[in-house]
PDB file of C-alpha atoms in Angstrom:
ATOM      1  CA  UNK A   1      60.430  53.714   7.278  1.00 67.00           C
ATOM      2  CA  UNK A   2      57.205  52.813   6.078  1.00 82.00           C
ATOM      3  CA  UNK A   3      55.471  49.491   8.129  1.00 89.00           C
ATOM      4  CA  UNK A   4      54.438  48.007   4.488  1.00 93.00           C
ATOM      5  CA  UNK A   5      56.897  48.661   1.589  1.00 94.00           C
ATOM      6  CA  UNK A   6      56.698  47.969  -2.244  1.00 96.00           C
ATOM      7  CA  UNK A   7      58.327  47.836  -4.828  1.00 95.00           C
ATOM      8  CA  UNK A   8      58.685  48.699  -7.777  1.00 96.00           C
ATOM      9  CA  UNK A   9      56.866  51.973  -7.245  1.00 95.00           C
ATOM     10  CA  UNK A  10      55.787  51.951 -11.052  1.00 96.00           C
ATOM     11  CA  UNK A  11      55.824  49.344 -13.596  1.00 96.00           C
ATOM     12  CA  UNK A  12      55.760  49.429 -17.250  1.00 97.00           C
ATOM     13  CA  UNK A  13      55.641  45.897 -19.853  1.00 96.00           C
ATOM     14  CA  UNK A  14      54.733  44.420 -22.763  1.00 97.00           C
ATOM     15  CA  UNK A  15      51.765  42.404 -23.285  1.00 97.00           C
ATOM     16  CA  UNK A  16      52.352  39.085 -22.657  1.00 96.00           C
ATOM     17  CA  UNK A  17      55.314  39.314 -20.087  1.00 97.00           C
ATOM     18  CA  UNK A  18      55.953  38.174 -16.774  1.00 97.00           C
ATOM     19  CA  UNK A  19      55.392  40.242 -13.726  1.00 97.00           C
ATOM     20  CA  UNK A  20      56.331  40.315 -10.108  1.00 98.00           C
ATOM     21  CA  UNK A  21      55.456  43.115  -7.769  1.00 98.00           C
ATOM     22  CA  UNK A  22      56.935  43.113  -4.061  1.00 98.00           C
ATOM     23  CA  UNK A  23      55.740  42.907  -0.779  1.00 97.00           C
ATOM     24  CA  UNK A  24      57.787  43.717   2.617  1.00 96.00           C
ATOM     25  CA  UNK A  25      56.103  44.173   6.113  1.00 94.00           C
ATOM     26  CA  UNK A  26      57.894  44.660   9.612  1.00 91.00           C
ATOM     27  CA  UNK A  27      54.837  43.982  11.335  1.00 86.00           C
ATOM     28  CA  UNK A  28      53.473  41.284  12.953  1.00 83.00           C
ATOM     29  CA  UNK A  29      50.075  39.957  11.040  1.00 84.00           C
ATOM     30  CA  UNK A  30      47.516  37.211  10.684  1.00 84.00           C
ATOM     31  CA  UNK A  31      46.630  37.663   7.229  1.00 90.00           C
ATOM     32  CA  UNK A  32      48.238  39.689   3.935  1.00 94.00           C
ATOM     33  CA  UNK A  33      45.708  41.191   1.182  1.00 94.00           C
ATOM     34  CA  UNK A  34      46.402  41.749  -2.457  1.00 96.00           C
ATOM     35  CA  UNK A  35      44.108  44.522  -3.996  1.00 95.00           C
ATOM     36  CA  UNK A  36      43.357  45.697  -7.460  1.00 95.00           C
ATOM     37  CA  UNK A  37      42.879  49.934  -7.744  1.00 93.00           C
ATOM     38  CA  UNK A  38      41.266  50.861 -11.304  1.00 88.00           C
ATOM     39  CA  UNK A  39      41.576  54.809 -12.112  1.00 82.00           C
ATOM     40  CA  UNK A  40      38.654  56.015 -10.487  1.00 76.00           C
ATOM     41  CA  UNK A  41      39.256  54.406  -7.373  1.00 73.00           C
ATOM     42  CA  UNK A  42      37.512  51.169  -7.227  1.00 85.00           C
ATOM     43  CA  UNK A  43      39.200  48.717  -5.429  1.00 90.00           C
ATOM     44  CA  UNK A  44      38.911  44.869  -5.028  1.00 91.00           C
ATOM     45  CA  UNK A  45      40.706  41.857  -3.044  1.00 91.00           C
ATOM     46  CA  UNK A  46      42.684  39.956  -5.157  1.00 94.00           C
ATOM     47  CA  UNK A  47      43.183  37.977  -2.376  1.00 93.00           C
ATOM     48  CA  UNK A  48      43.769  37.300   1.341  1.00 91.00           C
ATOM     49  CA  UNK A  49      47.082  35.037   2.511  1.00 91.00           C
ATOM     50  CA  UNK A  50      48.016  34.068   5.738  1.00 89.00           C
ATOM     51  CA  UNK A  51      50.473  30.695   4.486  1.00 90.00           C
ATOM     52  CA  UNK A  52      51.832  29.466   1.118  1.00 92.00           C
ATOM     53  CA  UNK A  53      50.257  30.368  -1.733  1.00 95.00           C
ATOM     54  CA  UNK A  54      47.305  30.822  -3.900  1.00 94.00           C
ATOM     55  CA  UNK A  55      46.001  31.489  -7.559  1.00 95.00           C
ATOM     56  CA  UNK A  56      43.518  32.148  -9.493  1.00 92.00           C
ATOM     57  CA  UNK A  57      44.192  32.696 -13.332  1.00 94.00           C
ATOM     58  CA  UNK A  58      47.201  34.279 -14.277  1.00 96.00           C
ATOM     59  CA  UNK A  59      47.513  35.473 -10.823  1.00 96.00           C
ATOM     60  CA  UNK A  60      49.635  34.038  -8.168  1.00 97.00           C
ATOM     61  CA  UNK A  61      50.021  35.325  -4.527  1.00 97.00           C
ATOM     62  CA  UNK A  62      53.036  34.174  -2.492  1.00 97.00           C
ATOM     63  CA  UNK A  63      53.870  34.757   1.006  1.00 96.00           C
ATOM     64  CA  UNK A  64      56.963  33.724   3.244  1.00 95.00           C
ATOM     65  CA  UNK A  65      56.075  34.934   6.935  1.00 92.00           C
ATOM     66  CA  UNK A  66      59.573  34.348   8.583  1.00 92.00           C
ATOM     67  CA  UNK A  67      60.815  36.274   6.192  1.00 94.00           C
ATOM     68  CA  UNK A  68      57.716  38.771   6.243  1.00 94.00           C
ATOM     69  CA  UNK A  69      57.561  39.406   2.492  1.00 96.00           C
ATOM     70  CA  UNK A  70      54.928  39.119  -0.192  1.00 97.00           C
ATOM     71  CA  UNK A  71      55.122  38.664  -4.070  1.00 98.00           C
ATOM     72  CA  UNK A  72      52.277  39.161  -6.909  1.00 98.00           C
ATOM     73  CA  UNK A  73      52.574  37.265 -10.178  1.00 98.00           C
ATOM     74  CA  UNK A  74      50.963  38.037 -13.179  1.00 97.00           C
ATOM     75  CA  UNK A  75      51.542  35.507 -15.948  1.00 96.00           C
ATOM     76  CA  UNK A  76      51.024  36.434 -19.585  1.00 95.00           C
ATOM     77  CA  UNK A  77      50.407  39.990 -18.912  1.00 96.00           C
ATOM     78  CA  UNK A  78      47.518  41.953 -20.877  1.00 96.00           C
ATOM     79  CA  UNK A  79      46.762  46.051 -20.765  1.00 95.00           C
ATOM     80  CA  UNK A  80      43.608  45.218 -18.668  1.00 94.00           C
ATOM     81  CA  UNK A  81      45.553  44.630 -16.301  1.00 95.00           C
ATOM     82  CA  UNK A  82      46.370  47.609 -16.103  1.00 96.00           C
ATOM     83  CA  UNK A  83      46.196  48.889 -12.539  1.00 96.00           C
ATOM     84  CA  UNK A  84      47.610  50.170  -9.249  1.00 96.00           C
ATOM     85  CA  UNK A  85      48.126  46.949  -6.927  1.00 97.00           C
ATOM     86  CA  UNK A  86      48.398  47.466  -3.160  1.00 96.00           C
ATOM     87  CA  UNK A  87      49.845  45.281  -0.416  1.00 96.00           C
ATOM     88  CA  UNK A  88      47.332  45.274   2.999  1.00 94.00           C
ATOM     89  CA  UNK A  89      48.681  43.786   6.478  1.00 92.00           C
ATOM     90  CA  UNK A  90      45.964  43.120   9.354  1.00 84.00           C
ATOM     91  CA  UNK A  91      45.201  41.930  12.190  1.00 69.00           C
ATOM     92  CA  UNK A  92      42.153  41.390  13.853  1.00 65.00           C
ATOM     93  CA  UNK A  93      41.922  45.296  14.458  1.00 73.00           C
ATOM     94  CA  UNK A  94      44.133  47.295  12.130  1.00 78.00           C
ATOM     95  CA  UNK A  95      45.018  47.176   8.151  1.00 85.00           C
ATOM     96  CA  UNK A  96      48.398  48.642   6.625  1.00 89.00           C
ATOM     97  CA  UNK A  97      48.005  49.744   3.358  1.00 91.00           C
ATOM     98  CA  UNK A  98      51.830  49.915   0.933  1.00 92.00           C
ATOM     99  CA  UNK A  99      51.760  53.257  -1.119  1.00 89.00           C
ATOM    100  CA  UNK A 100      50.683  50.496  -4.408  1.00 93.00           C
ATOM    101  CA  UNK A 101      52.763  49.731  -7.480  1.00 96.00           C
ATOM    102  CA  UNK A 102      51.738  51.342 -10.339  1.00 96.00           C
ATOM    103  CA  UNK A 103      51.603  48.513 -13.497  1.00 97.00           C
ATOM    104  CA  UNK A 104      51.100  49.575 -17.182  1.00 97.00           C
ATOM    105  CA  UNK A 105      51.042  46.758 -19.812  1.00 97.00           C
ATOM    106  CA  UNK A 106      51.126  48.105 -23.473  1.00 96.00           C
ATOM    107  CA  UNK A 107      49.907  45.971 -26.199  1.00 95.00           C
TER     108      UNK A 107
ATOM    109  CA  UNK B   1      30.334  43.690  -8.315  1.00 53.00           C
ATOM    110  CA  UNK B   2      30.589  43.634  -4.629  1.00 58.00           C
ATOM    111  CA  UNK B   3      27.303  44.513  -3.658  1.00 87.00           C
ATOM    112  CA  UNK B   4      28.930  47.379  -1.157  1.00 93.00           C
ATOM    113  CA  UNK B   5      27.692  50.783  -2.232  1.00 95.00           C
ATOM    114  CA  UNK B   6      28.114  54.150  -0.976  1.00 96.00           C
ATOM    115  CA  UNK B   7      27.085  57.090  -0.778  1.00 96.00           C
ATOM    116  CA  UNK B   8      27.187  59.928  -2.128  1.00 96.00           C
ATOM    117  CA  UNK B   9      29.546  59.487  -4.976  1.00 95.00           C
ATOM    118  CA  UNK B  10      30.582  62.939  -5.239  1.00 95.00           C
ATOM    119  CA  UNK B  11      30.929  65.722  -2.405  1.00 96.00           C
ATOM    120  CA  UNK B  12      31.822  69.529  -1.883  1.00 97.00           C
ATOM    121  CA  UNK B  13      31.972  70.803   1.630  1.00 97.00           C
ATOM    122  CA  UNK B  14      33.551  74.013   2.991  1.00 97.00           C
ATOM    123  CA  UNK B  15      36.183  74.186   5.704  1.00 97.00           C
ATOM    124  CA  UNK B  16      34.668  73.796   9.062  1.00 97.00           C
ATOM    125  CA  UNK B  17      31.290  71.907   7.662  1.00 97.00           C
ATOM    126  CA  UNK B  18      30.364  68.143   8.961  1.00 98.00           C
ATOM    127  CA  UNK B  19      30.001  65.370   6.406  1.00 98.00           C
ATOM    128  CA  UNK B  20      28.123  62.321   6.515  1.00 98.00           C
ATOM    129  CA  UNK B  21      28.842  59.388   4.419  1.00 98.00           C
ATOM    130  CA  UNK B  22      26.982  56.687   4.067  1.00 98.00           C
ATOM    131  CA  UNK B  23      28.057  53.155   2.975  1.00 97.00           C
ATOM    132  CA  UNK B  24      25.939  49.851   2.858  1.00 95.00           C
ATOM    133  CA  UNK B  25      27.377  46.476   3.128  1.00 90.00           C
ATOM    134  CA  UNK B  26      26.769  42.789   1.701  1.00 83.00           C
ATOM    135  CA  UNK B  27      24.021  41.119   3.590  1.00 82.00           C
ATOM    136  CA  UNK B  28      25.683  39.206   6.134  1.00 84.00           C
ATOM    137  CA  UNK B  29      28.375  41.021   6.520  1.00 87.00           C
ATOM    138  CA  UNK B  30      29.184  41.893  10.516  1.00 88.00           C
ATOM    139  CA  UNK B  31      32.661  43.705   9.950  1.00 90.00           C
ATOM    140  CA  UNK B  32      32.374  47.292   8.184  1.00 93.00           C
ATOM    141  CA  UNK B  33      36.071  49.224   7.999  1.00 92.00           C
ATOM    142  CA  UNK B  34      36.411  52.458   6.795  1.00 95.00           C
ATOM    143  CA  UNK B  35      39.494  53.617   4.556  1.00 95.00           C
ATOM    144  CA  UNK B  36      40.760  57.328   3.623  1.00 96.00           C
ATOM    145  CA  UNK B  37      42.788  57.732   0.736  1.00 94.00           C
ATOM    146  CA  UNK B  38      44.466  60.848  -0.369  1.00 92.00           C
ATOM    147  CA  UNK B  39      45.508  61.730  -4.071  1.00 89.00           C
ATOM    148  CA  UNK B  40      48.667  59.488  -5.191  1.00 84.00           C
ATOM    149  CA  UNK B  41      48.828  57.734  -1.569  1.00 87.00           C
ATOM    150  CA  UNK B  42      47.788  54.416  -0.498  1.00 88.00           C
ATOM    151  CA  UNK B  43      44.396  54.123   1.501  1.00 91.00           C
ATOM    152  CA  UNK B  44      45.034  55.036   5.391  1.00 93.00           C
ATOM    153  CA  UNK B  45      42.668  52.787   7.975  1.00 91.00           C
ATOM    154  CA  UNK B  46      40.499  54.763   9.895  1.00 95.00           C
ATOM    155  CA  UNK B  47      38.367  52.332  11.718  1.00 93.00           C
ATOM    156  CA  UNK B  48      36.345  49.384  11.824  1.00 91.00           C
ATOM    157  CA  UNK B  49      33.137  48.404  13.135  1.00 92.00           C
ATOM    158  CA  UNK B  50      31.966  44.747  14.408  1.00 89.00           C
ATOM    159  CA  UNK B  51      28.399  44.239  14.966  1.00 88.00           C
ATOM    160  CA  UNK B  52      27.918  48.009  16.060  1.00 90.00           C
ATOM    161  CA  UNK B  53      30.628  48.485  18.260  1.00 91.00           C
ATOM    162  CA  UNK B  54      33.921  50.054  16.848  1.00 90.00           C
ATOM    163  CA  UNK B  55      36.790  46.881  17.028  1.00 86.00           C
ATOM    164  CA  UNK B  56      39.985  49.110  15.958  1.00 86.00           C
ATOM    165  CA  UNK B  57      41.408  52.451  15.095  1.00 89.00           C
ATOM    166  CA  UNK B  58      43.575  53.689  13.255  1.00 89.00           C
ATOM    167  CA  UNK B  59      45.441  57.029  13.852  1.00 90.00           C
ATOM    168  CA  UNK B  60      42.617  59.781  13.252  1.00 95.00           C
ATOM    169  CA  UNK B  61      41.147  62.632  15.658  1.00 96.00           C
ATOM    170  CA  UNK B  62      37.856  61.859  17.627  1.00 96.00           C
ATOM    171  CA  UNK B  63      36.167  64.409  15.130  1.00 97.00           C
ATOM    172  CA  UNK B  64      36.272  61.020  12.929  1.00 97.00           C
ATOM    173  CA  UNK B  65      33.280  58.976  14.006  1.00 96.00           C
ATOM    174  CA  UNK B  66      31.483  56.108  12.878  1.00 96.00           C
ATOM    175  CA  UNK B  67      28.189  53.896  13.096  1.00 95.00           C
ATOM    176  CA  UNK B  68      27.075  50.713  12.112  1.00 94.00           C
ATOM    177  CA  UNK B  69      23.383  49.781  12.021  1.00 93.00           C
ATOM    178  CA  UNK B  70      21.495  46.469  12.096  1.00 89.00           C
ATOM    179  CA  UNK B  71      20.528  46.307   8.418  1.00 87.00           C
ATOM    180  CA  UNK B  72      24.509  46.264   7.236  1.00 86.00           C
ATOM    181  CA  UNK B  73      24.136  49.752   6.775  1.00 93.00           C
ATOM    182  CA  UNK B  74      26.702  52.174   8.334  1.00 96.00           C
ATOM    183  CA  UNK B  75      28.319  56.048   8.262  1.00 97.00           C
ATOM    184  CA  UNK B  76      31.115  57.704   8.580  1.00 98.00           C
ATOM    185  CA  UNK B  77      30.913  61.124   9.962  1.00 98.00           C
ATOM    186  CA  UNK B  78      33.823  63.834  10.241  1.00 98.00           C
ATOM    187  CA  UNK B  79      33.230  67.492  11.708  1.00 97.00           C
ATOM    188  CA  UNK B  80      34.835  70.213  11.669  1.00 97.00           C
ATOM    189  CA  UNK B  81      36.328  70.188   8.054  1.00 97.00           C
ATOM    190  CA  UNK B  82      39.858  70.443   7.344  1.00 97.00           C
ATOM    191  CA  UNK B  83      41.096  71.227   3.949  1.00 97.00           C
ATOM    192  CA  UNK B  84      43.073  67.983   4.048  1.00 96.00           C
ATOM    193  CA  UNK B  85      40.084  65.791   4.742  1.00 97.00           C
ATOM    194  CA  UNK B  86      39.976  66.185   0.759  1.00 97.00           C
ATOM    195  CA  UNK B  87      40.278  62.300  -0.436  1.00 97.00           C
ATOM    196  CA  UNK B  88      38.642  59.496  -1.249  1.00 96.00           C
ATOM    197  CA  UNK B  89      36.312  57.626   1.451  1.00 97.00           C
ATOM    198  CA  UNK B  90      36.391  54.100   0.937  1.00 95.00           C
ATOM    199  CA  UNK B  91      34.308  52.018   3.406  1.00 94.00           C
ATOM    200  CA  UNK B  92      34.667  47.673   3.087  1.00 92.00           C
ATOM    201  CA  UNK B  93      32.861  45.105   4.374  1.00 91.00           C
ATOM    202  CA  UNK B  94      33.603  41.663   5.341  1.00 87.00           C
ATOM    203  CA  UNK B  95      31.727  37.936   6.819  1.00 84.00           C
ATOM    204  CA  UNK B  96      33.619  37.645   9.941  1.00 75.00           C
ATOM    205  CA  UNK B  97      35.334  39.176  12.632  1.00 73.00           C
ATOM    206  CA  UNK B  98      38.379  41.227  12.036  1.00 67.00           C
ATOM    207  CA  UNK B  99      40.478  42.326   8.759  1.00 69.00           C
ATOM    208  CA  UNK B 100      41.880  38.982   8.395  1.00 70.00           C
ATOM    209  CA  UNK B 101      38.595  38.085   6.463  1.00 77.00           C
ATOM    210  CA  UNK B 102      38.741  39.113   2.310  1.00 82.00           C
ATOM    211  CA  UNK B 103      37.738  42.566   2.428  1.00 85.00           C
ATOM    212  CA  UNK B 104      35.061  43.700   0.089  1.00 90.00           C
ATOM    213  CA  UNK B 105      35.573  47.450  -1.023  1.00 91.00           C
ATOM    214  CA  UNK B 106      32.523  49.620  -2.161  1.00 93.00           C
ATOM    215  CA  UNK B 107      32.828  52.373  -5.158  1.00 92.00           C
ATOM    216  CA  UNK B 108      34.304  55.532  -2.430  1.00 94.00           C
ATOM    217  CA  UNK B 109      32.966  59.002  -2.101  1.00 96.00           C
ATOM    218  CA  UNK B 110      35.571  61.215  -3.077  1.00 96.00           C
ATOM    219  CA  UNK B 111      35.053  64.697  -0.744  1.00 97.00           C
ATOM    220  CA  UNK B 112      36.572  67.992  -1.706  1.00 97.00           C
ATOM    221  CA  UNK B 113      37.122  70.578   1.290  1.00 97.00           C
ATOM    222  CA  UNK B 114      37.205  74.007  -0.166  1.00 96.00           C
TER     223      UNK B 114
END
């Protein structure tokens, strides 16, 4: 069993929906990443969680350590968006990467 | 934009060869990690570097080394070649100490091991 697991593996909506992805670790960690992959391989943080939650946009970012999971919102979906998002645990020395959820939004 | 670029973009190496990669940070940035992805996988954690010392590992041979230099700049280098070595090298940089800190990914190098 894989230390970071997501799900769903792939994703497929309409423009404009509502979308969660998931997040489980059995780890211990001090801080959870969200990351963006773009064909081609470019990456960036979404963002970086230790408690609670944040946003920024249409994107939300929960996290409920006692229960070690994770969830990614993404309100009024658009095909930019378009993307493979990945799950990272760390601690100070190590990062666990999930295998990503693949998302397609069609217009 | 990130500002973290590496370097080169593109590679073709033979089995048994030695690679060097080359990846330079944000200004300011003391923590450089370095990331191997294979085709259709997530990205794997090789290791990380704190103000030139290696702070973390994750589960690859000695044959995997690193370096990180004074002006942000640092390398990976792998030897001896295998034909699964063939992936995308992502290195990322962050301000502080550790991975806790929002990682900041460069473009990769994606290496093909004929």
């Amino acid at each position: 069993k894989n230390e970071v697991e997501q799900s769903p593996q792939n994703l497929t909506a309409q423009e404009g929906e509502f979308i969660t992805i998931n997040c489980s670790y059995s780890v211990g960690i001090s801080a959870l990443h969200w990351l963006q992959q773009h064909p081609g391989g470019g990456i960036v943080s979404l963002f970086m969680l230790s408690s609670g939650k944040k946003k920024h946009g249409r994107l939300i970012a929960t996290i409920n350590i006692q229960e070690k999971h994770s969830s990614l919102h993404i309100t009024a979906s658009h095909p930019r968006d378009s993307a493979v998002y990945i799950c990272a645990v760390g601690n100070t020395d190590k990062l666990i990467f999930g295998t990503g959820t693949r998302l397609q939004v069609f217009p | 934009e990130t500002g973290v670029t590496q370097s080169p973009t593109h590679l073709i190496k033979t089995r048994g060869q030695q690679v060097t990669l080359r990846c330079s940070s944000q200004s300011g940035h003391n923590t450089v990690s370095w990331y191997q992805q294979a085709l259709g996988q997530g990205p794997q954690f090789i290791f990380q570097y704190y103000r030139e010392e290696e702070n973390g590992r994750g589960n690859f041979p000695p044959r995997f080394s690193g370096l990180q230099f004074p002006n942000y700049s640092s390398e990976l280098n792998v030897n001896a070649l295998e034909l699964d070595d063939s992936a995308l090298y992502l290195c990322a940089s962050s301000w502080g100490f550790g991975l806790q800190e929002t990682q900041y990914f460069g473009p990769g190098t994606r290496l093909l091991v004929l």
